[in-house]
Coordinates of C-alpha atoms and ligand atoms in Angstrom, one line a residue:
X37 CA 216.2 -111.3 178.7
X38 CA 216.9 -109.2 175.3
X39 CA 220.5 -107.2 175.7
X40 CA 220.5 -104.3 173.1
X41 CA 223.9 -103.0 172.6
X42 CA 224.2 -98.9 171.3
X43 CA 227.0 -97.3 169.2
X44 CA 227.4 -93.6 169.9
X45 CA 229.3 -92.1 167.0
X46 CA 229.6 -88.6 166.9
X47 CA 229.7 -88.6 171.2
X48 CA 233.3 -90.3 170.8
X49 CA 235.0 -87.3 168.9
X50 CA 234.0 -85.1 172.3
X51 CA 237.2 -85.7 173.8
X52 CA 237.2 -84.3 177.6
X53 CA 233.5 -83.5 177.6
X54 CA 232.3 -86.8 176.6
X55 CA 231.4 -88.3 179.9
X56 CA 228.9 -85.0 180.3
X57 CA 227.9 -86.2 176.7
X58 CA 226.8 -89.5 178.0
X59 CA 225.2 -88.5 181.2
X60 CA 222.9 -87.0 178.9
X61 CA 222.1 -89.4 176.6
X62 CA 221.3 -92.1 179.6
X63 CA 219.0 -89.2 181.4
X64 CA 217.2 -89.5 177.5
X65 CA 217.2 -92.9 177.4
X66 CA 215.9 -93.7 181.5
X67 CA 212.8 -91.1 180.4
X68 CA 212.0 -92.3 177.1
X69 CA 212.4 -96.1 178.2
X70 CA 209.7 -95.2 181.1
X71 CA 207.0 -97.9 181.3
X72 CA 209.5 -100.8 179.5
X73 CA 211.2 -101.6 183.0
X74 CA 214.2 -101.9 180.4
X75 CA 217.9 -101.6 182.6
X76 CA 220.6 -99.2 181.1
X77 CA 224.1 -99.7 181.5
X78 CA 227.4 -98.6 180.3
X79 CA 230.5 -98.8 180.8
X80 CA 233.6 -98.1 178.6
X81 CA 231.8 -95.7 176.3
X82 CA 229.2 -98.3 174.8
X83 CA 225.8 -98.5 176.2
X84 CA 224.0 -101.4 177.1
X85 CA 219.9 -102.1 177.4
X86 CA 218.4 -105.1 179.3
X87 CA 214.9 -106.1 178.3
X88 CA 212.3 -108.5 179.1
X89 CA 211.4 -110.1 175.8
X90 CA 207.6 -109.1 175.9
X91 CA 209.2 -105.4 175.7
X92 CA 211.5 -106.0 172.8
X93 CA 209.0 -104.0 170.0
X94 CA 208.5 -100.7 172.8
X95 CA 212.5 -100.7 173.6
X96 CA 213.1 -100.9 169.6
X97 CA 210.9 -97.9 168.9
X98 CA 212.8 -96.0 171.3
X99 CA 216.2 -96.7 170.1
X100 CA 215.1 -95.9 166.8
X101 CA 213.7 -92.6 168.3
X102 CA 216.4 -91.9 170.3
X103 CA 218.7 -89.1 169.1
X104 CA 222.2 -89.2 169.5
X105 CA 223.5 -92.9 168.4
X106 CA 225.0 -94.1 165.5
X107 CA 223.2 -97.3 165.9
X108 CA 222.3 -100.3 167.7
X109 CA 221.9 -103.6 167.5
X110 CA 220.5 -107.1 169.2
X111 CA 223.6 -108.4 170.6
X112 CA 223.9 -111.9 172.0
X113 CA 226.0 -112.4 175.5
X114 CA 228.3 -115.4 175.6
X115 CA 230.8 -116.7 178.5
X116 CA 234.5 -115.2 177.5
X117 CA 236.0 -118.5 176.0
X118 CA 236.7 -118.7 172.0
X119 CA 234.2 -122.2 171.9
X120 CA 231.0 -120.1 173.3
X121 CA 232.3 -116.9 170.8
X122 CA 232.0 -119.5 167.7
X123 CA 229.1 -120.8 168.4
X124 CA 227.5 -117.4 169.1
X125 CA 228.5 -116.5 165.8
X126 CA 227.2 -119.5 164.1
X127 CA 223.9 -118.8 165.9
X128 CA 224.3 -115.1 164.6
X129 CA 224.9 -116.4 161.0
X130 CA 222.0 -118.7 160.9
X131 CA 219.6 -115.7 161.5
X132 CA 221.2 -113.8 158.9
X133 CA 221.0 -116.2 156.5
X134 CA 217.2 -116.6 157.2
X135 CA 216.7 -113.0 156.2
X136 CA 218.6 -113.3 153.3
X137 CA 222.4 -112.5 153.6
X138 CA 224.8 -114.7 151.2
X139 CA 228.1 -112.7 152.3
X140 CA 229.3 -111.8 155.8
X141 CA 232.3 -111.3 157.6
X142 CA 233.8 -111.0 161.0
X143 CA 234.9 -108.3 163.0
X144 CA 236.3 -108.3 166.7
X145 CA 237.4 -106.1 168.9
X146 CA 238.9 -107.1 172.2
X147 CA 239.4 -105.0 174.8
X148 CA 239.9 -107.3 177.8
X149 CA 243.4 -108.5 176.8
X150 CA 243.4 -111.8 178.8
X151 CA 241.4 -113.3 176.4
X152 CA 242.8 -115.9 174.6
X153 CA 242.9 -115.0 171.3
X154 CA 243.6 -111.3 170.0
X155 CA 241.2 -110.0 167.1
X156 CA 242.8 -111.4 164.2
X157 CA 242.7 -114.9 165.9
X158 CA 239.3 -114.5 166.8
X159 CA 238.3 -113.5 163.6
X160 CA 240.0 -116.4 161.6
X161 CA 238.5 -118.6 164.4
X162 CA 234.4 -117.4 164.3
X163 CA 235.1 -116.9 160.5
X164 CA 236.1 -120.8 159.8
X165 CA 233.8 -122.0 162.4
X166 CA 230.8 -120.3 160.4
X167 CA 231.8 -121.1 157.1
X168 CA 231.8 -124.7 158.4
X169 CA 228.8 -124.9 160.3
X170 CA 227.2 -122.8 158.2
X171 CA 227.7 -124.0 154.5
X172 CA 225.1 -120.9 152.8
X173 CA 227.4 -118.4 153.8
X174 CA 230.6 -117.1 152.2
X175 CA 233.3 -114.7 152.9
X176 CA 234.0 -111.7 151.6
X177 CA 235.7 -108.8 153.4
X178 CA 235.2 -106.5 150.9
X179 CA 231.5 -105.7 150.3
X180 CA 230.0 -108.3 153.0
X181 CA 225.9 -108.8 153.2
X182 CA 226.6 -108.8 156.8
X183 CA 229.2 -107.9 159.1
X184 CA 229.0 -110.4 162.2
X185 CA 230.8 -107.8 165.6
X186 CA 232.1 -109.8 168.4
X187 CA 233.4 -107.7 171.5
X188 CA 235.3 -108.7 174.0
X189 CA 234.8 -107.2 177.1
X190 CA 233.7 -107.5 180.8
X191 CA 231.5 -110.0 178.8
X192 CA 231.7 -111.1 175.3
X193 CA 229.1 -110.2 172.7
X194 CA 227.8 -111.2 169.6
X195 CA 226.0 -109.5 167.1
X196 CA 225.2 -109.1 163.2
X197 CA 222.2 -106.9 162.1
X198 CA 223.2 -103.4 163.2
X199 CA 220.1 -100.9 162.5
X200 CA 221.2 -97.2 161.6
X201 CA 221.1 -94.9 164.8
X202 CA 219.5 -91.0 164.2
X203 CA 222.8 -89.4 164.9
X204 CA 223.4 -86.0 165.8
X205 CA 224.1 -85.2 169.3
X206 CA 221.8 -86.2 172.8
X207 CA 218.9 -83.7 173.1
X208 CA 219.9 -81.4 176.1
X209 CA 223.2 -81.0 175.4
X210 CA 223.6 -77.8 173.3
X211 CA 220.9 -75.2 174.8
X212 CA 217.3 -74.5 174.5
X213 CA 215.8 -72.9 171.1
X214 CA 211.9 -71.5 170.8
X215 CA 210.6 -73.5 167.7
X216 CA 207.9 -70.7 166.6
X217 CA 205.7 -74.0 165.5
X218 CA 203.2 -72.6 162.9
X219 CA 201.0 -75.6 161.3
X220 CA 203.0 -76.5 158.1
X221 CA 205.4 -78.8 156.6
X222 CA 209.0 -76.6 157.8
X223 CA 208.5 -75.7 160.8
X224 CA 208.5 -79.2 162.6
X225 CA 211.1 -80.3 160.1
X226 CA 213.1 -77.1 161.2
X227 CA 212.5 -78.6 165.1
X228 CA 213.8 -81.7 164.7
X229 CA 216.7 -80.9 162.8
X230 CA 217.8 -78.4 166.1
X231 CA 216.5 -81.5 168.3
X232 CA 219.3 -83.4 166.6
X233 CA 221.9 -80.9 166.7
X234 CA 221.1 -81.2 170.7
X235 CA 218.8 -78.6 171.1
X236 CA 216.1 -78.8 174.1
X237 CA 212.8 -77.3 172.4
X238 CA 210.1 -75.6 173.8
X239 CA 207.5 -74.1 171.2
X240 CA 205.5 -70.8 170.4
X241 CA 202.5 -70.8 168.2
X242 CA 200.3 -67.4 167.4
X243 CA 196.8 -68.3 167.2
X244 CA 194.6 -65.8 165.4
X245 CA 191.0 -67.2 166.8
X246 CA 188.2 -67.3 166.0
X247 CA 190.2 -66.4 162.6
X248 CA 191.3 -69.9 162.8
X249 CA 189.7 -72.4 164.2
X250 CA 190.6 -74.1 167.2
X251 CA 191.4 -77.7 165.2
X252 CA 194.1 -75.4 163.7
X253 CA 195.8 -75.0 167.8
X254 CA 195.2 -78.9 168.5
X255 CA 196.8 -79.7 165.0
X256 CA 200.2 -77.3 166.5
X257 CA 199.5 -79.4 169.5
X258 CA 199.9 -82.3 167.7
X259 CA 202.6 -81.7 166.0
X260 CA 204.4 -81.0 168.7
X261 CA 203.1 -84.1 170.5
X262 CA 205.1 -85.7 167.2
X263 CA 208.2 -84.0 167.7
X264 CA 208.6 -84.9 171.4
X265 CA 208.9 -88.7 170.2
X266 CA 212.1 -87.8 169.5
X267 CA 212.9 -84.2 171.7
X268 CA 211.6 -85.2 174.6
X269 CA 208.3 -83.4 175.7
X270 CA 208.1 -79.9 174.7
X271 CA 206.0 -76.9 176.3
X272 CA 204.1 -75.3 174.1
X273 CA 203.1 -71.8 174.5
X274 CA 200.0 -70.5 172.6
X275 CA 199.7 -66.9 171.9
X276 CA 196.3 -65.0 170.8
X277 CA 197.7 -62.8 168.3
X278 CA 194.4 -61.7 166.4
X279 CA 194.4 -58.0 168.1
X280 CA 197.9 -57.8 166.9
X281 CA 196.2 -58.8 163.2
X282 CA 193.8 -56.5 163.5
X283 CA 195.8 -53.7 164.6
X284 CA 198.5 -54.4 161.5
X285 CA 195.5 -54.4 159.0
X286 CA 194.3 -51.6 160.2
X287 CA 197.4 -49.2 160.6
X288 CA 199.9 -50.7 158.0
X289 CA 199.5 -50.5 153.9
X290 CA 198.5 -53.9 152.9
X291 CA 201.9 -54.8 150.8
X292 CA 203.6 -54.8 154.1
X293 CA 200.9 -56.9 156.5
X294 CA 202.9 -60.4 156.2
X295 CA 206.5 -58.7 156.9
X296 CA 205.0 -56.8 160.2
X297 CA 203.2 -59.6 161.4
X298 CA 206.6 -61.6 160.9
X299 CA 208.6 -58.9 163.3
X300 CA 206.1 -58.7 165.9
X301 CA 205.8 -62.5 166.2
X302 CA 209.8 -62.3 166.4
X303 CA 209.6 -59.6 169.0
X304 CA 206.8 -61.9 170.9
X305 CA 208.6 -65.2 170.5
X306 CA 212.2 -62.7 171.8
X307 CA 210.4 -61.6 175.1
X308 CA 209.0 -65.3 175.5
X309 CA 212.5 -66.6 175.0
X310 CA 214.6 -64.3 177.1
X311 CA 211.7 -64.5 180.1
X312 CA 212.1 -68.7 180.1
X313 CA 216.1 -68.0 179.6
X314 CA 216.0 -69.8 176.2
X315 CA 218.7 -68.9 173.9
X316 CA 217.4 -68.8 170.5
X317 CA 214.6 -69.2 168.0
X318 CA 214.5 -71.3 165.6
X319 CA 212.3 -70.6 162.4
X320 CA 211.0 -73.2 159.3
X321 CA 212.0 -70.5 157.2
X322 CA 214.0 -71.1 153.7
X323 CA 215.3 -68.7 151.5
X324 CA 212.8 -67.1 148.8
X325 CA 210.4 -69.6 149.4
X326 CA 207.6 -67.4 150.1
X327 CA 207.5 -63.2 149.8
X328 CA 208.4 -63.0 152.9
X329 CA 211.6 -65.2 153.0
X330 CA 213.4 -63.3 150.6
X331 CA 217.0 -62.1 152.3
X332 CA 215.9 -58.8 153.0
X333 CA 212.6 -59.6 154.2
X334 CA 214.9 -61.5 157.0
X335 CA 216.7 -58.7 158.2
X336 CA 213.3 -57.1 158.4
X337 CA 211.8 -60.0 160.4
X338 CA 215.0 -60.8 162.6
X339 CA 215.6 -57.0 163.4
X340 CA 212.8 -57.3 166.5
X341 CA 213.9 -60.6 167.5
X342 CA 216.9 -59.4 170.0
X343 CA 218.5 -63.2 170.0
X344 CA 219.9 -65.5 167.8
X345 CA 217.5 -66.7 164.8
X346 CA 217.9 -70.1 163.8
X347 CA 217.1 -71.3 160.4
X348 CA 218.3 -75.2 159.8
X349 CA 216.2 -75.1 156.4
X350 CA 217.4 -72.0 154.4
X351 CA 219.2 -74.1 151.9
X352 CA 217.3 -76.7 151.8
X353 CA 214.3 -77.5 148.6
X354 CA 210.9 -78.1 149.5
X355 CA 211.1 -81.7 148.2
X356 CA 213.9 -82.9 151.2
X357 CA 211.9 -80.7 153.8
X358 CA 208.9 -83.1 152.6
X359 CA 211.1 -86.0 152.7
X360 CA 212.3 -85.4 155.9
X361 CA 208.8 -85.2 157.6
X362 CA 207.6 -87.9 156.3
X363 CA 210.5 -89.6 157.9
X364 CA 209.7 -88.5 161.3
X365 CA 206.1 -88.3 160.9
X366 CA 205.2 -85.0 160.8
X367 CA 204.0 -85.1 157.4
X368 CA 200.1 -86.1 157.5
X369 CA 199.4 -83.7 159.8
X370 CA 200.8 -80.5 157.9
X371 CA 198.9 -81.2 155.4
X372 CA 195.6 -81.5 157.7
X373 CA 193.6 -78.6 155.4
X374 CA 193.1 -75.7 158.7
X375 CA 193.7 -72.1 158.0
X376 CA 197.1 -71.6 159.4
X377 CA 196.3 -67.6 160.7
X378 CA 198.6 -65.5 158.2
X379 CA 196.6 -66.4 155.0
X380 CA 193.9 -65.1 155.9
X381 CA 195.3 -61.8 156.3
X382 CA 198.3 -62.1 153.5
X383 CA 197.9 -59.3 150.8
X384 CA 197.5 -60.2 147.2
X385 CA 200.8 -58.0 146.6
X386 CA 203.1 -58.7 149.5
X387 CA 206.3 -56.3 149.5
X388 CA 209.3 -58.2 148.3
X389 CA 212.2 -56.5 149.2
X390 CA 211.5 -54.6 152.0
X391 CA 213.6 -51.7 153.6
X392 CA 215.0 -52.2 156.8
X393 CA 214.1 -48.4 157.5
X394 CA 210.8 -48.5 156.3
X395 CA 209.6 -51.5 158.2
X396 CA 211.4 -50.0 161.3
X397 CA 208.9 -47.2 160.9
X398 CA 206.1 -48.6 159.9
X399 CA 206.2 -51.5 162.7
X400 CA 206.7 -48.2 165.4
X401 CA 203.4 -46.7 163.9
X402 CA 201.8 -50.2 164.9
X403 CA 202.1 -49.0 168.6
X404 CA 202.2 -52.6 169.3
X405 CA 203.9 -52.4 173.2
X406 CA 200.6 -52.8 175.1
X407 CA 199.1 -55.6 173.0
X408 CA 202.0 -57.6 173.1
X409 CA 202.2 -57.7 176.6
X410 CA 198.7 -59.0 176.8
X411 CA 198.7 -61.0 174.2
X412 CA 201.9 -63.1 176.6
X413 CA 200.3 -62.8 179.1
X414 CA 197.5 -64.5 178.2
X415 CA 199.4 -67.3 176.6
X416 CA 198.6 -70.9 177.1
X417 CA 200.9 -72.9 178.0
X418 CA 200.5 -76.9 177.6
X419 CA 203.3 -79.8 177.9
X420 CA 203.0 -82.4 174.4
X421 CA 204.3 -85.6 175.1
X422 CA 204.9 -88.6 172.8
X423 CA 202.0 -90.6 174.4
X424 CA 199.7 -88.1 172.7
X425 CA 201.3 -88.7 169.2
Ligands
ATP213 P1 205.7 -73.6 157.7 O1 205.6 -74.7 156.8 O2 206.7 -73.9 158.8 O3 204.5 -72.9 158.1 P2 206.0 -71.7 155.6 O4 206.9 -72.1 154.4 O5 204.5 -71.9 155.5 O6 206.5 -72.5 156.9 P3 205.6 -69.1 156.6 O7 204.2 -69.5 156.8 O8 205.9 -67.9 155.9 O9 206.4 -70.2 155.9 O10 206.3 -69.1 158.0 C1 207.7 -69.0 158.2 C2 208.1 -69.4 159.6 O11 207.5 -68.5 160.5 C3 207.5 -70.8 159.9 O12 208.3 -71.8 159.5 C4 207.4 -70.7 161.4 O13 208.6 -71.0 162.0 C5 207.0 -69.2 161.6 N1 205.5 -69.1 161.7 C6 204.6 -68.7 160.8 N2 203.4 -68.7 161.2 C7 203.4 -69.0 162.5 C8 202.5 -69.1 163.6 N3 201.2 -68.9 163.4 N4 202.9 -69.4 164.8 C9 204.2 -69.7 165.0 N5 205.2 -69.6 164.1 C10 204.8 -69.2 162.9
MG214 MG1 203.1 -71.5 157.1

């Protein structure tokens, strides 16, 4: 049996609401643990994950998928008398010195106060056991290779290698947001940054077919499939939008094609939300990257949205975006080569600084009620899940 031992961070600063917090996190953990027969417990704020050893590699690719924890690490469990602590630790430092650590120290924490020895004494105790037992290692508290954690508790653990957590806060806990998922590099970025702010996603993609091809919906499909290795699955709503293309090329001068296909996929993705009581969107979008990202382009766009429009990468540069979905694996497939549907219709001269006004009436001359209604309700809907990734 492999015990994995999780450190929740942020989750401890929630004060009163922290046990909802929690509840959360363990409802993400039972589903995305499915299939590992892996037991959760916790108690006193730390989490606790029981595995069979053939499961170890599937219950490690979840906690390193799981959003919400600082971190985690291997812990080993040891009967609650200083002798068993020791030689835990000197087990411990024999591991770490194998993959390469010259330095370490202890650190305890007890919080069952009948043990023995209080944290000082304990970490005077493991540390000269180690050093003895273990002549490769050294001390030093300052800037240790490793830091060796024993906690006392209703049992007493052991462990050294802690492996960074993703942070943020347990998906579920702060709303639901529509990720309008086109098939580039920022939107899926944009997703998983709201993901890890604690947003529950569900996701909205206007297809243009035959306009682009239908590789183009299963790469959106994929990406999403991506994204729900860490969000939990998301449903994925797929719009046919290429009436609504047609009918902007053929009412609207050219320069402002990109900015009113922009507002009526806000005022789609606004219905869609409101309908499936979803409180926001959330958009890839960051500032003057494109024509129509400029600031007033936004308040053109946003004006038909009717809710909140979230934007986590408006400040961001193209190079961290990049960064960032290599990191959660996103990357490869944006860059898959299909037509994503607004290039093919984006004007050689798009406006730049469009006029709220002017949009406003240009967007009414689109006559655009009856289409949009059609175009959701003939929307596809599908569920991506991470077994698809
Ligand atoms: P991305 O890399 O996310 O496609 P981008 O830099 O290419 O972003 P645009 O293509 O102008 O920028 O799109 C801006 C945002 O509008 C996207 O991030 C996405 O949220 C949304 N969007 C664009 N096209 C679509 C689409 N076909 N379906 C759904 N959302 C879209
Ligand atoms: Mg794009």
């Amino acid at each position: 049996m492999t015990t994995y031992l999780l450190k929740l961070g942020e989750l401890t600063l929630k004060g009163g609401n922290r046990i909802e917090f929690e509840q959360i996190l363990k409802r993400n953990l039972v589903t995305m643990l499915k299939g590992t027969q892996a037991v959760i417990n916790c108690t006193q704020g730390r989490f606790f994950v029981h595995c069979e050893e053939a499961k170890e590699a599937q219950v490690e690719s979840v906690l390193d998928r799981l959003i919400g924890i600082a971190g985690w690490a291997k812990a080993r469990i040891c009967d609650k008398t200083p002798e068993s602590v020791i030689a835990a630790c000197i087990a411990e430092a024999q591991e770490l010195v194998r993959s390469g650590a010259k330095t370490f120290k202890i650190e305890a924490r007890r919080a069952d106060k009948s043990f023995p020895l209080d944290s000082y004494g304990i970490m005077r105790a493991a540390g000269d056991g180690v050093c003895e037992a273990v002549p490769e290692l050294q001390v030093d508290v300052q800037q240790p290779d490793q830091v060796i954690s024993v906690e006392i508790r209703e049992r007493a653990y052991v462990y050294g290698y802690s492996h960074r957590g993703r942070r943020g806060l347990p998906v579920g806990s702060a709303g639901r947001g529509l990720l309008l998922l086109s098939g580039g590099i920022d939107s899926p970025v944009a997703g998983y940054l709201m993901a890890n702010r604690g947003m529950r996603l569900e996701a909205i993609y206007f297809h243009a077919y035959p306009y682009t091809s239908e590789e183009a919906q299963k790469k959106v499909h994929h990406l999403a499939s991506i994204l729900s290795r860490y969000a939990l699955p998301i449903r994925l709503h797929t719009i046919p939008f290429t009436k609504i293309q047609v009918r902007i090329k053929e009412r609207a001068p050219d320069q402002w094609s990109t900015v009113l296909l922009r507002m009526a996929m806000m005022d789609a993705s606004g219905r869609l939300a409101r309908r499936n009581k979803i409180h926001c969107l959330i958009t890839g979008e960051s500032l003057s990257q494109v024509a129509s990202q400029t600031v007033e382009n936004i308040q053109c766009t946003e004006s038909t949205a009717g809710l909140p429009v979230l934007r986590p990468l408006i400040g961001t540069d193209k190079e961290e975006t990049i960064r960032l979905a290599r990191e959660i694996g996103t990357y490869e497939t944006s860059i898959l080569p299909y037509e994503d549907c607004c290039v093919l219709f984006s004007p050689a001269h798009p406006i730049l600084h469009g006029n709220l006004q002017e949009a406003r009436k240009w967007y009414a001359q689109l006559e655009l009620e009856e289409l949009l209604q059609e175009a959701l309700h003939n929307e596809i809907l599908e569920k991506c899940s991470a077994d698809e990734s």
